[in-house]
PDB file of C-alpha atoms in Angstrom:
ATOM      1  CA  MET A  11     -33.246  39.003 -34.172  1.00 96.00           C
ATOM      2  CA  LEU A  12     -29.449  39.795 -33.625  1.00 98.00           C
ATOM      3  CA  ARG A  13     -27.013  37.447 -35.059  1.00 98.00           C
ATOM      4  CA  ILE A  14     -23.581  37.928 -33.837  1.00 98.00           C
ATOM      5  CA  GLN A  15     -20.197  35.906 -33.875  1.00 97.00           C
ATOM      6  CA  TYR A  16     -19.026  34.491 -30.535  1.00 97.00           C
ATOM      7  CA  ALA A  17     -15.670  36.552 -30.315  1.00 97.00           C
ATOM      8  CA  ASP A  18     -17.509  39.714 -31.138  1.00 98.00           C
ATOM      9  CA  TYR A  19     -20.277  38.838 -28.334  1.00 98.00           C
ATOM     10  CA  GLU A  20     -17.316  37.966 -25.949  1.00 98.00           C
ATOM     11  CA  ALA A  21     -15.415  41.273 -26.898  1.00 98.00           C
ATOM     12  CA  LEU A  22     -17.992  43.554 -26.103  1.00 98.00           C
ATOM     13  CA  ARG A  23     -18.645  41.976 -22.981  1.00 98.00           C
ATOM     14  CA  ALA A  24     -15.079  42.248 -22.075  1.00 98.00           C
ATOM     15  CA  HIS A  25     -15.030  45.815 -23.189  1.00 98.00           C
ATOM     16  CA  GLY A  26     -17.679  46.458 -20.129  1.00 98.00           C
ATOM     17  CA  GLU A  27     -15.210  44.649 -17.784  1.00 98.00           C
ATOM     18  CA  GLU A  28     -12.325  46.731 -18.879  1.00 98.00           C
ATOM     19  CA  THR A  29     -14.408  50.073 -18.340  1.00 97.00           C
ATOM     20  CA  TYR A  30     -15.735  49.227 -15.042  1.00 98.00           C
ATOM     21  CA  PRO A  31     -17.038  51.173 -12.930  1.00 97.00           C
ATOM     22  CA  ASN A  32     -17.715  53.188 -16.226  1.00 96.00           C
ATOM     23  CA  GLU A  33     -20.020  52.331 -19.018  1.00 97.00           C
ATOM     24  CA  CYS A  34     -18.598  51.218 -22.034  1.00 97.00           C
ATOM     25  CA  CYS A  35     -20.016  51.788 -25.460  1.00 98.00           C
ATOM     26  CA  GLY A  36     -19.644  50.817 -29.213  1.00 98.00           C
ATOM     27  CA  VAL A  37     -21.260  50.292 -32.504  1.00 98.00           C
ATOM     28  CA  LEU A  38     -22.082  47.359 -34.397  1.00 98.00           C
ATOM     29  CA  LEU A  39     -21.696  46.944 -38.034  1.00 98.00           C
ATOM     30  CA  GLY A  40     -23.300  44.729 -40.481  1.00 98.00           C
ATOM     31  CA  LYS A  41     -26.221  44.014 -42.501  1.00 97.00           C
ATOM     32  CA  ASN A  42     -30.040  43.759 -41.936  1.00 95.00           C
ATOM     33  CA  ILE A  43     -31.216  40.774 -43.734  1.00 93.00           C
ATOM     34  CA  SER A  44     -34.522  39.116 -44.112  1.00 74.00           C
ATOM     35  CA  GLY A  45     -35.071  36.036 -42.016  1.00 55.00           C
ATOM     36  CA  GLU A  46     -34.189  33.719 -45.003  1.00 44.00           C
ATOM     37  CA  GLY A  47     -30.556  32.996 -43.942  1.00 41.00           C
ATOM     38  CA  ASP A  48     -27.054  34.408 -45.015  1.00 38.00           C
ATOM     39  CA  THR A  49     -27.884  34.422 -49.080  1.00 33.00           C
ATOM     40  CA  ALA A  50     -31.117  36.678 -48.396  1.00 32.00           C
ATOM     41  CA  ALA A  51     -31.009  40.073 -50.119  1.00 33.00           C
ATOM     42  CA  ALA A  52     -30.354  42.900 -47.793  1.00 35.00           C
ATOM     43  CA  VAL A  53     -33.695  44.998 -46.950  1.00 34.00           C
ATOM     44  CA  ASP A  54     -33.875  48.692 -46.506  1.00 38.00           C
ATOM     45  CA  SER A  55     -34.146  50.170 -43.029  1.00 38.00           C
ATOM     46  CA  THR A  56     -37.909  51.211 -43.534  1.00 38.00           C
ATOM     47  CA  ALA A  57     -38.756  47.306 -44.289  1.00 40.00           C
ATOM     48  CA  ALA A  58     -36.354  46.197 -41.625  1.00 39.00           C
ATOM     49  CA  THR A  59     -38.047  48.327 -38.949  1.00 41.00           C
ATOM     50  CA  ASN A  60     -41.331  46.779 -39.748  1.00 44.00           C
ATOM     51  CA  SER A  61     -40.430  43.261 -40.680  1.00 45.00           C
ATOM     52  CA  ALA A  62     -40.700  40.696 -37.830  1.00 53.00           C
ATOM     53  CA  ALA A  63     -38.446  38.343 -39.709  1.00 65.00           C
ATOM     54  CA  ALA A  64     -35.477  41.035 -40.361  1.00 86.00           C
ATOM     55  CA  ILE A  65     -32.035  40.175 -38.714  1.00 96.00           C
ATOM     56  CA  ASN A  66     -29.454  42.486 -37.542  1.00 97.00           C
ATOM     57  CA  LYS A  67     -26.323  40.324 -38.554  1.00 98.00           C
ATOM     58  CA  VAL A  68     -23.037  41.601 -36.796  1.00 98.00           C
ATOM     59  CA  GLN A  69     -19.973  41.623 -39.102  1.00 98.00           C
ATOM     60  CA  GLN A  70     -17.766  43.878 -36.649  1.00 98.00           C
ATOM     61  CA  ILE A  71     -17.919  45.654 -33.711  1.00 98.00           C
ATOM     62  CA  VAL A  72     -16.205  48.941 -33.105  1.00 98.00           C
ATOM     63  CA  ARG A  73     -15.487  50.326 -29.553  1.00 98.00           C
ATOM     64  CA  ALA A  74     -16.151  53.764 -29.132  1.00 98.00           C
ATOM     65  CA  GLY A  75     -15.021  56.337 -26.525  1.00 96.00           C
ATOM     66  CA  ASN A  76     -17.472  57.221 -23.821  1.00 96.00           C
ATOM     67  CA  THR A  77     -17.525  61.009 -23.777  1.00 95.00           C
ATOM     68  CA  ARG A  78     -19.584  61.459 -20.856  1.00 91.00           C
ATOM     69  CA  THR A  79     -17.533  63.343 -18.168  1.00 87.00           C
ATOM     70  CA  ASP A  80     -20.086  64.291 -15.871  1.00 91.00           C
ATOM     71  CA  SER A  81     -21.863  60.627 -15.094  1.00 88.00           C
ATOM     72  CA  ALA A  82     -19.776  58.022 -16.900  1.00 89.00           C
ATOM     73  CA  HIS A  83     -20.466  55.300 -14.399  1.00 92.00           C
ATOM     74  CA  ASN A  84     -24.460  55.301 -15.283  1.00 92.00           C
ATOM     75  CA  ARG A  85     -24.514  57.335 -19.003  1.00 92.00           C
ATOM     76  CA  TYR A  86     -22.682  57.035 -22.221  1.00 96.00           C
ATOM     77  CA  ASN A  87     -22.330  59.104 -25.268  1.00 95.00           C
ATOM     78  CA  ILE A  88     -20.300  58.535 -28.431  1.00 97.00           C
ATOM     79  CA  ALA A  89     -19.048  61.919 -29.891  1.00 97.00           C
ATOM     80  CA  PRO A  90     -20.929  62.777 -33.151  1.00 97.00           C
ATOM     81  CA  GLN A  91     -17.372  63.131 -34.957  1.00 98.00           C
ATOM     82  CA  GLU A  92     -16.383  59.502 -34.036  1.00 98.00           C
ATOM     83  CA  LEU A  93     -19.925  58.154 -34.951  1.00 98.00           C
ATOM     84  CA  VAL A  94     -19.285  59.725 -38.541  1.00 97.00           C
ATOM     85  CA  LYS A  95     -16.085  58.263 -38.778  1.00 98.00           C
ATOM     86  CA  ILE A  96     -17.433  54.827 -37.764  1.00 98.00           C
ATOM     87  CA  GLN A  97     -20.161  55.128 -40.221  1.00 98.00           C
ATOM     88  CA  ARG A  98     -17.723  55.959 -42.980  1.00 98.00           C
ATOM     89  CA  GLN A  99     -15.634  53.010 -41.952  1.00 97.00           C
ATOM     90  CA  ALA A 100     -18.741  50.772 -42.419  1.00 98.00           C
ATOM     91  CA  ARG A 101     -19.608  52.287 -45.719  1.00 98.00           C
ATOM     92  CA  GLY A 102     -16.054  51.686 -46.785  1.00 98.00           C
ATOM     93  CA  LEU A 103     -16.585  47.822 -45.866  1.00 97.00           C
ATOM     94  CA  GLY A 104     -19.783  47.734 -47.652  1.00 98.00           C
ATOM     95  CA  LEU A 105     -21.578  47.492 -44.065  1.00 98.00           C
ATOM     96  CA  ASP A 106     -24.010  49.591 -42.332  1.00 98.00           C
ATOM     97  CA  ILE A 107     -24.443  50.598 -38.502  1.00 98.00           C
ATOM     98  CA  VAL A 108     -26.936  47.997 -37.376  1.00 98.00           C
ATOM     99  CA  GLY A 109     -26.879  48.575 -33.656  1.00 98.00           C
ATOM    100  CA  PHE A 110     -25.083  49.823 -30.644  1.00 98.00           C
ATOM    101  CA  TYR A 111     -23.879  48.431 -27.269  1.00 98.00           C
ATOM    102  CA  HIS A 112     -23.235  49.526 -23.742  1.00 98.00           C
ATOM    103  CA  SER A 113     -22.812  48.531 -20.327  1.00 98.00           C
ATOM    104  CA  HIS A 114     -24.702  48.787 -17.155  1.00 98.00           C
ATOM    105  CA  PRO A 115     -22.176  48.793 -14.209  1.00 98.00           C
ATOM    106  CA  ASP A 116     -24.004  47.156 -11.203  1.00 98.00           C
ATOM    107  CA  HIS A 117     -27.254  47.582 -12.938  1.00 97.00           C
ATOM    108  CA  PRO A 118     -29.522  45.118 -14.866  1.00 98.00           C
ATOM    109  CA  ALA A 119     -29.409  44.761 -18.637  1.00 98.00           C
ATOM    110  CA  GLN A 120     -32.536  46.579 -19.233  1.00 98.00           C
ATOM    111  CA  TRP A 121     -33.107  49.691 -20.911  1.00 97.00           C
ATOM    112  CA  SER A 122     -33.583  53.037 -18.917  1.00 96.00           C
ATOM    113  CA  THR A 123     -35.650  55.893 -19.568  1.00 96.00           C
ATOM    114  CA  THR A 124     -32.471  57.683 -20.384  1.00 96.00           C
ATOM    115  CA  ASP A 125     -31.340  54.915 -22.784  1.00 97.00           C
ATOM    116  CA  PHE A 126     -34.947  55.165 -24.540  1.00 97.00           C
ATOM    117  CA  ALA A 127     -34.982  58.808 -24.894  1.00 96.00           C
ATOM    118  CA  GLU A 128     -31.523  58.693 -26.399  1.00 96.00           C
ATOM    119  CA  ALA A 129     -32.044  56.019 -28.897  1.00 97.00           C
ATOM    120  CA  HIS A 130     -32.945  57.281 -32.586  1.00 97.00           C
ATOM    121  CA  TRP A 131     -31.611  54.585 -34.653  1.00 97.00           C
ATOM    122  CA  LEU A 132     -35.033  52.942 -35.816  1.00 96.00           C
ATOM    123  CA  GLY A 133     -34.321  49.345 -36.924  1.00 96.00           C
ATOM    124  CA  CYS A 134     -31.103  49.263 -34.747  1.00 97.00           C
ATOM    125  CA  SER A 135     -30.388  46.798 -32.051  1.00 98.00           C
ATOM    126  CA  TYR A 136     -29.423  47.885 -28.838  1.00 98.00           C
ATOM    127  CA  ILE A 137     -27.296  45.854 -26.499  1.00 98.00           C
ATOM    128  CA  ILE A 138     -27.123  46.184 -22.944  1.00 98.00           C
ATOM    129  CA  THR A 139     -24.749  43.986 -20.687  1.00 98.00           C
ATOM    130  CA  SER A 140     -24.792  44.046 -16.839  1.00 98.00           C
ATOM    131  CA  ILE A 141     -21.447  44.392 -15.252  1.00 98.00           C
ATOM    132  CA  GLU A 142     -21.779  43.158 -11.810  1.00 98.00           C
ATOM    133  CA  HIS A 143     -18.686  43.640  -9.481  1.00 98.00           C
ATOM    134  CA  GLY A 144     -16.471  44.119 -12.677  1.00 98.00           C
ATOM    135  CA  LYS A 145     -17.699  40.708 -14.389  1.00 98.00           C
ATOM    136  CA  ALA A 146     -20.017  40.519 -17.312  1.00 98.00           C
ATOM    137  CA  ALA A 147     -23.385  38.863 -16.339  1.00 98.00           C
ATOM    138  CA  THR A 148     -26.493  39.124 -18.515  1.00 98.00           C
ATOM    139  CA  THR A 149     -26.184  40.466 -22.053  1.00 98.00           C
ATOM    140  CA  ASN A 150     -29.564  41.417 -23.672  1.00 98.00           C
ATOM    141  CA  SER A 151     -30.630  42.901 -26.950  1.00 98.00           C
ATOM    142  CA  PHE A 152     -33.587  45.440 -27.728  1.00 98.00           C
ATOM    143  CA  LEU A 153     -34.981  46.583 -31.123  1.00 97.00           C
ATOM    144  CA  LEU A 154     -35.662  49.858 -31.690  1.00 97.00           C
ATOM    145  CA  ARG A 155     -39.073  50.002 -33.763  1.00 96.00           C
ATOM    146  CA  GLY A 156     -41.359  52.433 -35.100  1.00 95.00           C
ATOM    147  CA  THR A 157     -41.643  55.048 -37.826  1.00 95.00           C
ATOM    148  CA  GLY A 158     -40.275  58.133 -35.854  1.00 96.00           C
ATOM    149  CA  GLU A 159     -39.700  59.546 -32.568  1.00 96.00           C
ATOM    150  CA  ASP A 160     -43.535  59.665 -31.629  1.00 96.00           C
ATOM    151  CA  ASP A 161     -43.989  56.061 -31.888  1.00 97.00           C
ATOM    152  CA  LYS A 162     -40.733  54.261 -31.382  1.00 98.00           C
ATOM    153  CA  ASN A 163     -40.634  51.474 -29.081  1.00 98.00           C
ATOM    154  CA  PHE A 164     -37.964  48.959 -27.708  1.00 98.00           C
ATOM    155  CA  GLU A 165     -38.814  45.174 -28.329  1.00 97.00           C
ATOM    156  CA  ASP A 166     -36.975  42.529 -26.647  1.00 97.00           C
ATOM    157  CA  GLU A 167     -34.671  40.834 -29.261  1.00 97.00           C
ATOM    158  CA  PRO A 168     -33.400  37.419 -29.258  1.00 97.00           C
ATOM    159  CA  ILE A 169     -29.638  37.108 -29.604  1.00 98.00           C
ATOM    160  CA  GLN A 170     -28.219  34.347 -32.001  1.00 97.00           C
ATOM    161  CA  ILE A 171     -24.872  33.719 -30.974  1.00 97.00           C
ATOM    162  CA  ASP A 172     -22.626  31.828 -34.003  1.00 96.00           C
ATOM    163  CA  ILE A 173     -20.190  29.666 -32.189  1.00 93.00           C
ATOM    164  CA  PRO A 174     -17.434  28.211 -34.443  1.00 88.00           C
ATOM    165  CA  ALA A 175     -17.299  24.405 -34.419  1.00 88.00           C
ATOM    166  CA  ASN A 176     -13.846  23.891 -32.417  1.00 87.00           C
ATOM    167  CA  ILE A 177     -15.271  26.009 -29.623  1.00 83.00           C
ATOM    168  CA  ALA A 178     -18.523  24.185 -29.721  1.00 79.00           C
ATOM    169  CA  ALA A 179     -16.912  20.736 -29.446  1.00 81.00           C
ATOM    170  CA  THR A 180     -14.845  21.905 -26.748  1.00 81.00           C
ATOM    171  CA  ALA A 181     -17.639  23.132 -24.645  1.00 74.00           C
ATOM    172  CA  ALA A 182     -19.611  19.809 -25.447  1.00 79.00           C
ATOM    173  CA  GLN A 183     -16.705  17.860 -24.225  1.00 79.00           C
ATOM    174  CA  ASN A 184     -16.087  19.945 -21.168  1.00 80.00           C
ATOM    175  CA  GLN A 185     -20.040  19.246 -20.476  1.00 74.00           C
ATOM    176  CA  LYS A 186     -19.567  15.391 -20.767  1.00 73.00           C
ATOM    177  CA  GLY A 187     -16.592  15.499 -18.490  1.00 64.00           C
ATOM    178  CA  SER A 188     -18.608  17.293 -15.728  1.00 62.00           C
ATOM    179  CA  ALA A 189     -21.521  15.148 -15.902  1.00 58.00           C
TER     180      ALA A 189
END
């Protein structure tokens, strides 16, 4: 499962809208925890890859530049130097890279063969947001499982969005008013 704060979820969707008609991309920083809740001890990435109860809990998103100049409308690439910088930033905060996100302009929020071929971070979540005519539509997450390149696979991953109480109360009030 991927667990993310409402503000971060909305920010990565907005990033896709801002870069439309090109793909956006970024990195998810946080911790991989067991399914026992916030107080659970962190688990190593091998256990996370093989544990169905593991949760990639996002604590910060970092926007990255899409360095694809040949086909930025349907491909993305994060420069290795930028990725190393983000990884160092994460370590400095006591966090890990728990996933990546990117957008699919005017295409479904499903992984492509290229997305799969270029995914190498086992145990990480890969979020894809469909941007339809400049507006964020569907957002899906896929967990990269396996022990290596030969047996890696994407699995559909549920997204838990943690919504602050004040936003949830406003949304509930708005629903009552429209009923």
